[in-house]
Amino acid sequence: MHYLSISFTHKNTDISVREKLAFNTPEKKLQILKLIKTDKDINEAMVISTCNRVEVLSFSNEPKTSSSHIIKCMAIASGVFEDELFERADVFEDSGALHHLFSVASSLDSLVVGETQIMGQIKNDFKFALENQFCGEHINKAVDYAKICAAKVRNDTQISNNPISVSSVAVAKAKEIFTTLQGKTALIIGAGEMCELAAKHLISNGAKVLILNRSSERVENLVGRLGEMADWDTILKLKEYVNKSDLIFSGTSAPNPIITDETIQPTTFHRYFFDIAVPRDIDIKNKSELIDIYSVDDLKEIVKQNLALREEQAQLAYSIVGNSTYEFLKAQKTSLSTPIIKAIRQQAKECAEKELQKAIKKGYLKNSDQEEAYKLINQVLNSFLHPMTINLKQIGETKNALDITKSMKYIFDIKEDKQQ
């Protein structure tokens, strides 16, 4: 069995394709996971879908055929041509897939290195796949270890100091445009995590925020957390507010744009839109010179500055990821030997007991000698099996652990564990 990761990110896929691939609703995730699991060689699968990436992590018998199957499924679900996805996809197997997962969880593969939201998104996507019975113990182990690795990177490096996210980069760009945000009022459309982060950064820079959302309960709770610098209204007033605001952030989970040419009316003042959603919320084709729109991908220049500042810490973080990958694989290899050791010892025990009873039945031993004889046999077996046990426990240090375990199972007639 093999870990397999198929990855589409800001590094290999532009936003126009990523937004088609975004499996950011329960319905879309169910659709793609059901398609993926039609491959009998794929035992487990989960989808990671964020504003900067869409990835499928799976556990498969045949990674080469499974990777082709997964990309075909993504093409069917997204409407993107299969050839284009094959050309763009980054495919990782086994140690590469684990190293990639740990790097993603540690925010080393993010558009904004060091951002703090990605591990929470991975946890949520894993929980969804687990609850819907698309994944089990193997992906569970990998995600658990990814959490440990991410925590170590966070604690042992300074890469997440002054945490930066796409939302904070968007606010930084707004501050650059207006020189100061003190006393301004920003319109925010949506009440999810990205919008909440944008609101917090705007407020910390002296701005007030007005939040529009479909769910009044959710936006009321958000405004309650943000305090007196925040207010809200219904999204039914979207058109009214969009045409009287000069600073607008939008980050809903809507499947289609919510701000289009029909929404926009002419104004005498300049408007700046920050579209932090994937799929994008804003699709204005008849854009005037008084309208500027910044999407996630347009914020890359600020991100590059962030990367330069954190390069040294990133190198340290990558060494942690490399060590974590090695330790995980070592633990996985070692775990292969545990059932074999148990099976061999059980066989030896059963054989000893069987022969002991034969000896008593034939009169070679008295019943009164049975306990002492069993102790002696047990000591002999432990002494004989001790070198084998030590060597099998150290199997994680070897490159050919799988070959060794297969040979041991064959020699001692141990039936294959279907889950290994």
XYZ file of C-alpha atoms in Angstrom:
420
model
C 0.000 0.000 0.000
C 1.175 3.523 -0.812
C 0.419 7.112 0.173
C -0.437 9.229 -2.870
C -0.980 12.992 -3.158
C -2.326 14.878 -6.181
C -1.786 18.608 -5.753
C -3.034 21.747 -7.510
C -1.861 24.984 -5.876
C -0.997 28.616 -6.530
C 2.396 27.285 -7.682
C 1.156 25.235 -10.631
C -2.424 26.376 -11.285
C -3.852 29.881 -11.718
C -6.986 31.012 -9.938
C -9.260 30.592 -12.984
C -8.634 26.817 -12.852
C -8.453 26.528 -9.048
C -11.887 28.032 -8.628
C -13.332 25.328 -10.904
C -11.528 22.674 -8.869
C -12.672 24.082 -5.517
C -14.498 21.334 -3.616
C -15.502 23.718 -0.863
C -19.008 22.487 -0.029
C -20.124 19.172 1.508
C -21.967 18.295 -1.700
C -18.910 18.844 -3.894
C -16.656 16.914 -1.518
C -19.057 13.980 -1.459
C -19.235 13.998 -5.243
C -15.475 13.876 -5.813
C -14.787 11.382 -3.012
C -17.490 9.002 -4.275
C -15.967 9.174 -7.761
C -12.460 8.546 -6.410
C -13.528 5.537 -4.345
C -14.858 3.769 -7.450
C -11.234 2.686 -7.936
C -10.961 -0.635 -6.060
C -7.233 -0.022 -5.486
C -7.906 3.142 -3.442
C -8.598 2.154 0.157
C -8.767 5.655 1.630
C -9.053 9.230 0.353
C -9.580 12.794 1.535
C -9.807 16.157 -0.238
C -8.079 19.323 0.990
C -9.698 22.417 -0.528
C -8.628 25.977 0.380
C -8.334 29.295 -1.439
C -4.808 28.402 -2.586
C -4.928 24.643 -3.103
C -6.987 21.611 -4.040
C -5.397 18.287 -3.138
C -6.365 14.636 -2.898
C -4.520 12.466 -0.378
C -5.132 8.753 -0.796
C -3.872 5.333 0.300
C -3.652 3.026 -2.693
C -2.472 -0.397 -3.855
C -1.435 0.948 -7.261
C -0.346 4.618 -7.122
C 0.301 5.006 -10.851
C -3.130 3.847 -11.999
C -4.795 5.531 -9.016
C -3.218 8.899 -9.812
C -4.635 8.727 -13.348
C -8.031 7.743 -11.959
C -8.058 10.635 -9.450
C -7.170 13.228 -12.091
C -9.905 11.871 -14.384
C -12.408 12.160 -11.509
C -11.343 15.751 -10.851
C -11.801 16.554 -14.541
C -15.316 15.080 -14.492
C -16.292 16.960 -11.319
C -14.770 20.315 -12.340
C -15.288 20.496 -16.089
C -11.572 21.211 -16.628
C -10.011 19.244 -19.490
C -8.277 16.091 -18.293
C -5.117 16.809 -20.328
C -4.752 20.197 -18.667
C -5.012 18.675 -15.204
C -2.464 15.979 -16.068
C -0.086 18.689 -17.258
C -0.513 20.858 -14.150
C -0.730 18.258 -11.371
C 2.067 17.700 -8.872
C 2.035 14.003 -7.956
C 3.770 12.710 -4.828
C 4.134 9.083 -3.712
C 5.037 7.471 -0.375
C 7.739 9.529 1.400
C 7.173 12.376 -1.088
C 3.434 12.413 -0.326
C 4.078 12.462 3.427
C 6.749 15.156 3.159
C 4.335 17.239 1.087
C 1.480 16.767 3.588
C 3.719 17.747 6.516
C 4.979 20.793 4.583
C 1.410 21.870 3.816
C 0.322 21.375 7.435
C 3.326 23.408 8.615
C 2.372 26.232 6.228
C 5.587 25.931 4.216
C 3.732 25.359 0.952
C 1.190 28.154 1.463
C 0.934 31.292 -0.655
C 1.763 33.112 2.583
C 4.421 31.094 4.419
C 3.689 30.916 8.137
C -0.061 31.548 7.891
C -1.888 29.833 10.703
C -5.173 28.658 9.170
C -4.079 25.673 7.069
C -3.845 23.034 9.813
C -7.389 23.799 10.925
C -8.589 23.411 7.336
C -6.815 20.047 7.032
C -8.425 18.874 10.287
C -11.885 19.860 9.020
C -11.387 18.175 5.641
C -10.084 15.013 7.328
C -13.022 14.971 9.762
C -15.436 15.203 6.821
C -13.776 12.297 4.979
C -13.631 10.180 8.142
C -17.249 10.785 9.134
C -18.360 9.836 5.621
C -16.205 6.677 5.707
C -13.834 7.647 2.904
C -10.687 7.279 4.998
C -9.447 5.305 7.999
C -6.390 4.374 10.021
C -3.661 5.095 7.467
C -4.679 8.644 6.551
C -5.619 9.136 10.210
C -2.044 8.298 11.239
C -0.596 10.619 8.592
C -2.825 13.554 9.590
C -2.088 12.983 13.290
C 1.641 13.082 12.557
C 1.133 16.171 10.379
C -0.378 17.900 13.437
C 2.667 16.948 15.510
C 5.033 18.200 12.799
C 3.136 21.486 12.391
C 3.198 22.066 16.157
C 6.960 21.432 16.232
C 7.549 23.882 13.378
C 5.386 26.465 15.126
C 7.122 26.000 18.493
C 10.733 25.529 17.338
C 10.909 28.244 14.666
C 9.785 31.848 14.343
C 8.055 31.240 11.042
C 4.596 31.979 12.463
C 5.651 35.039 14.476
C 3.466 37.989 13.485
C 1.221 35.524 11.600
C 0.334 36.519 8.064
C -2.630 35.297 6.024
C -4.150 36.164 2.669
C -6.577 38.379 4.600
C -3.777 40.255 6.375
C -1.889 40.714 3.089
C -5.056 42.169 1.528
C -5.416 44.605 4.435
C -1.707 45.518 4.116
C -2.293 46.317 0.438
C -5.321 48.471 1.356
C -3.207 50.340 3.911
C -0.567 50.916 1.235
C -3.228 52.388 -1.079
C -4.874 54.680 1.484
C -1.678 55.410 3.505
C -3.746 54.958 6.676
C -6.943 53.080 7.489
C -7.587 55.141 10.611
C -11.189 56.336 10.610
C -12.173 54.480 7.413
C -15.135 52.123 7.148
C -14.588 48.938 5.147
C -17.372 46.832 3.711
C -16.905 43.074 4.255
C -19.102 40.550 2.467
C -19.196 37.184 4.231
C -18.722 36.039 7.826
C -16.369 33.067 7.416
C -12.832 32.652 8.706
C -11.137 34.715 5.966
C -13.574 37.608 6.463
C -13.210 37.456 10.232
C -9.418 37.691 9.872
C -9.764 40.631 7.472
C -12.086 42.369 9.931
C -9.660 41.879 12.818
C -6.734 43.281 10.804
C -8.815 46.246 9.613
C -9.944 47.057 13.153
C -6.390 46.729 14.489
C -5.423 49.362 11.892
C -8.096 51.776 13.117
C -10.858 51.042 10.606
C -14.501 50.290 11.280
C -16.128 47.370 9.473
C -19.617 46.770 8.157
C -20.287 43.083 7.475
C -22.975 41.729 5.148
C -24.029 38.087 5.386
C -26.942 35.809 4.565
C -27.131 34.309 8.063
C -28.030 36.995 10.619
C -27.199 34.667 13.523
C -23.671 34.012 12.287
C -22.897 37.654 11.532
C -24.348 38.793 14.868
C -22.034 36.377 16.663
C -19.068 37.633 14.639
C -19.861 41.301 15.339
C -20.201 40.416 19.013
C -16.666 39.016 18.997
C -15.259 41.986 17.085
C -16.718 44.651 19.387
C -17.858 48.240 18.931
C -15.808 48.833 15.743
C -18.021 46.356 13.858
C -21.601 46.460 12.622
C -23.671 44.322 10.258
C -26.567 44.327 7.831
C -28.350 41.894 5.537
C -26.733 40.830 2.272
C -29.981 41.864 0.565
C -28.551 45.399 0.707
C -25.394 44.330 -1.152
C -25.984 46.564 -4.177
C -26.664 49.624 -2.034
C -23.503 49.249 0.044
C -21.202 48.247 -2.839
C -22.071 51.500 -4.614
C -21.358 53.772 -1.666
C -18.209 52.080 -0.281
C -14.655 52.695 -1.468
C -13.014 49.742 0.346
C -14.642 46.350 -0.128
C -13.529 42.855 0.922
C -15.452 39.792 -0.257
C -14.854 36.219 0.896
C -18.028 34.171 0.685
C -18.321 30.491 -0.200
C -20.767 31.220 -3.039
C -20.283 28.912 -6.063
C -20.727 31.844 -8.491
C -19.770 35.551 -8.461
C -22.017 37.711 -6.269
C -20.728 41.072 -7.545
C -21.194 41.447 -11.315
C -21.819 44.211 -13.832
C -25.492 44.232 -12.773
C -24.421 45.085 -9.211
C -22.185 48.034 -10.125
C -23.382 51.603 -10.590
C -21.177 54.554 -11.671
C -19.585 56.597 -8.880
C -17.418 59.705 -8.687
C -15.011 58.108 -6.204
C -12.440 55.330 -6.609
C -13.383 51.836 -5.331
C -10.960 49.110 -4.311
C -12.227 45.526 -4.233
C -10.312 42.714 -2.496
C -11.632 39.346 -3.638
C -10.306 36.827 -1.090
C -12.666 34.042 -2.187
C -12.047 30.962 -4.325
C -14.140 30.598 -6.456
C -13.993 34.372 -6.948
C -16.866 36.531 -5.708
C -16.283 39.393 -8.151
C -16.717 39.299 -11.917
C -16.879 42.855 -13.277
C -16.206 42.878 -17.007
C -17.108 46.523 -17.725
C -14.570 47.858 -15.240
C -14.036 51.632 -15.163
C -10.811 53.428 -14.264
C -12.378 54.110 -10.861
C -12.466 50.418 -9.973
C -9.497 48.250 -8.985
C -9.915 44.573 -8.128
C -7.312 42.499 -6.285
C -7.732 38.726 -6.278
C -5.778 36.192 -4.219
C -3.168 35.801 -6.966
C -2.690 39.589 -7.269
C -1.258 39.716 -3.743
C 1.852 37.715 -4.654
C 4.282 40.652 -4.569
C 3.569 41.280 -0.900
C 3.829 37.548 -0.351
C 7.302 37.492 -1.955
C 8.465 40.040 0.608
C 7.059 37.775 3.291
C 8.997 34.825 1.869
C 12.283 36.717 1.858
C 11.865 37.689 5.502
C 11.168 34.122 6.529
C 13.599 32.210 4.321
C 16.032 31.366 7.134
C 13.261 30.123 9.401
C 11.756 28.181 6.485
C 15.020 26.251 6.055
C 14.896 25.262 9.727
C 11.254 24.319 9.347
C 11.996 22.118 6.331
C 14.608 20.212 8.332
C 11.893 19.520 10.922
C 9.564 18.317 8.157
C 12.303 16.036 6.775
C 12.975 14.536 10.197
C 9.262 14.091 10.826
C 8.855 12.260 7.519
C 11.756 9.940 8.382
C 10.388 9.254 11.887
C 6.882 8.562 10.568
C 8.122 6.104 7.935
C 10.373 4.442 10.501
C 7.419 4.029 12.868
C 5.294 2.654 10.019
C 7.967 0.106 9.086
C 8.413 -0.899 12.725
C 4.672 -1.395 13.085
C 4.850 -3.930 10.225
C 6.899 -6.248 12.449
C 4.643 -6.160 15.514
C 1.922 -8.539 14.220
C 4.631 -10.856 12.833
C 6.394 -11.089 16.217
C 3.072 -11.768 17.933
C 2.117 -14.415 15.365
C 5.462 -16.266 15.600
C 5.396 -16.232 19.403
C 1.797 -17.465 19.371
C 2.742 -20.299 16.988
C 5.677 -21.249 19.235
C 3.469 -21.195 22.333
C 0.772 -23.338 20.733
C 3.392 -25.817 19.447
C 5.015 -26.071 22.906
C 1.690 -26.661 24.665
C 0.683 -29.263 22.096
C 3.955 -31.200 22.459
C 3.819 -30.894 26.264
C 0.386 -32.502 26.370
C 1.625 -35.296 24.064
C 4.562 -35.942 26.404
C 2.251 -36.200 29.445
C -0.222 -38.403 27.576
C 2.554 -40.825 26.518
C 3.992 -40.880 30.007
C 7.225 -39.053 29.243
C 6.280 -36.520 31.922
C 4.127 -36.653 35.017
C 1.213 -34.278 35.462
C 2.986 -32.914 38.512
C 5.933 -31.914 36.294
C 3.787 -29.992 33.822
C 4.213 -26.539 35.375
C 8.005 -26.831 35.683
C 8.303 -28.269 32.185
C 6.250 -25.415 30.742
C 8.497 -22.857 32.485
C 11.572 -24.517 30.979
C 10.053 -24.623 27.475
C 9.020 -20.988 27.766
C 12.573 -19.991 28.744
C 13.990 -21.923 25.788
C 11.541 -20.293 23.374
C 12.264 -16.800 24.721
C 15.996 -17.376 24.424
C 15.646 -18.744 20.886
C 13.262 -16.021 19.685
C 15.059 -13.103 21.338
C 17.527 -12.275 18.474
C 14.724 -12.515 15.896
C 12.488 -10.239 18.003
C 15.229 -7.609 18.380
C 16.018 -7.665 14.664
C 12.354 -7.384 13.669
C 11.824 -4.478 16.054
C 14.699 -2.670 14.341
C 13.235 -3.213 10.894
C 12.347 0.489 10.695
C 16.046 1.243 10.171
C 16.231 -0.848 6.994
C 15.303 0.079 3.436
C 13.887 -3.357 2.602
C 11.434 -3.642 5.513
C 8.548 -4.674 3.242
C 10.589 -7.473 1.639
C 11.638 -8.766 5.057
C 8.092 -8.789 6.408
C 6.793 -10.561 3.303
C 9.519 -13.199 3.634
C 8.765 -13.762 7.330
C 5.057 -14.129 6.609
C 5.843 -16.683 3.908
C 8.333 -18.680 6.019
C 6.041 -18.878 9.054
C 2.808 -19.164 7.012
C 1.335 -15.976 8.479
C -1.736 -14.841 6.604
C -1.599 -11.378 5.039
C -3.250 -8.637 7.046
C -5.577 -6.980 4.563
C -5.082 -3.577 6.122
C -1.325 -3.512 5.728
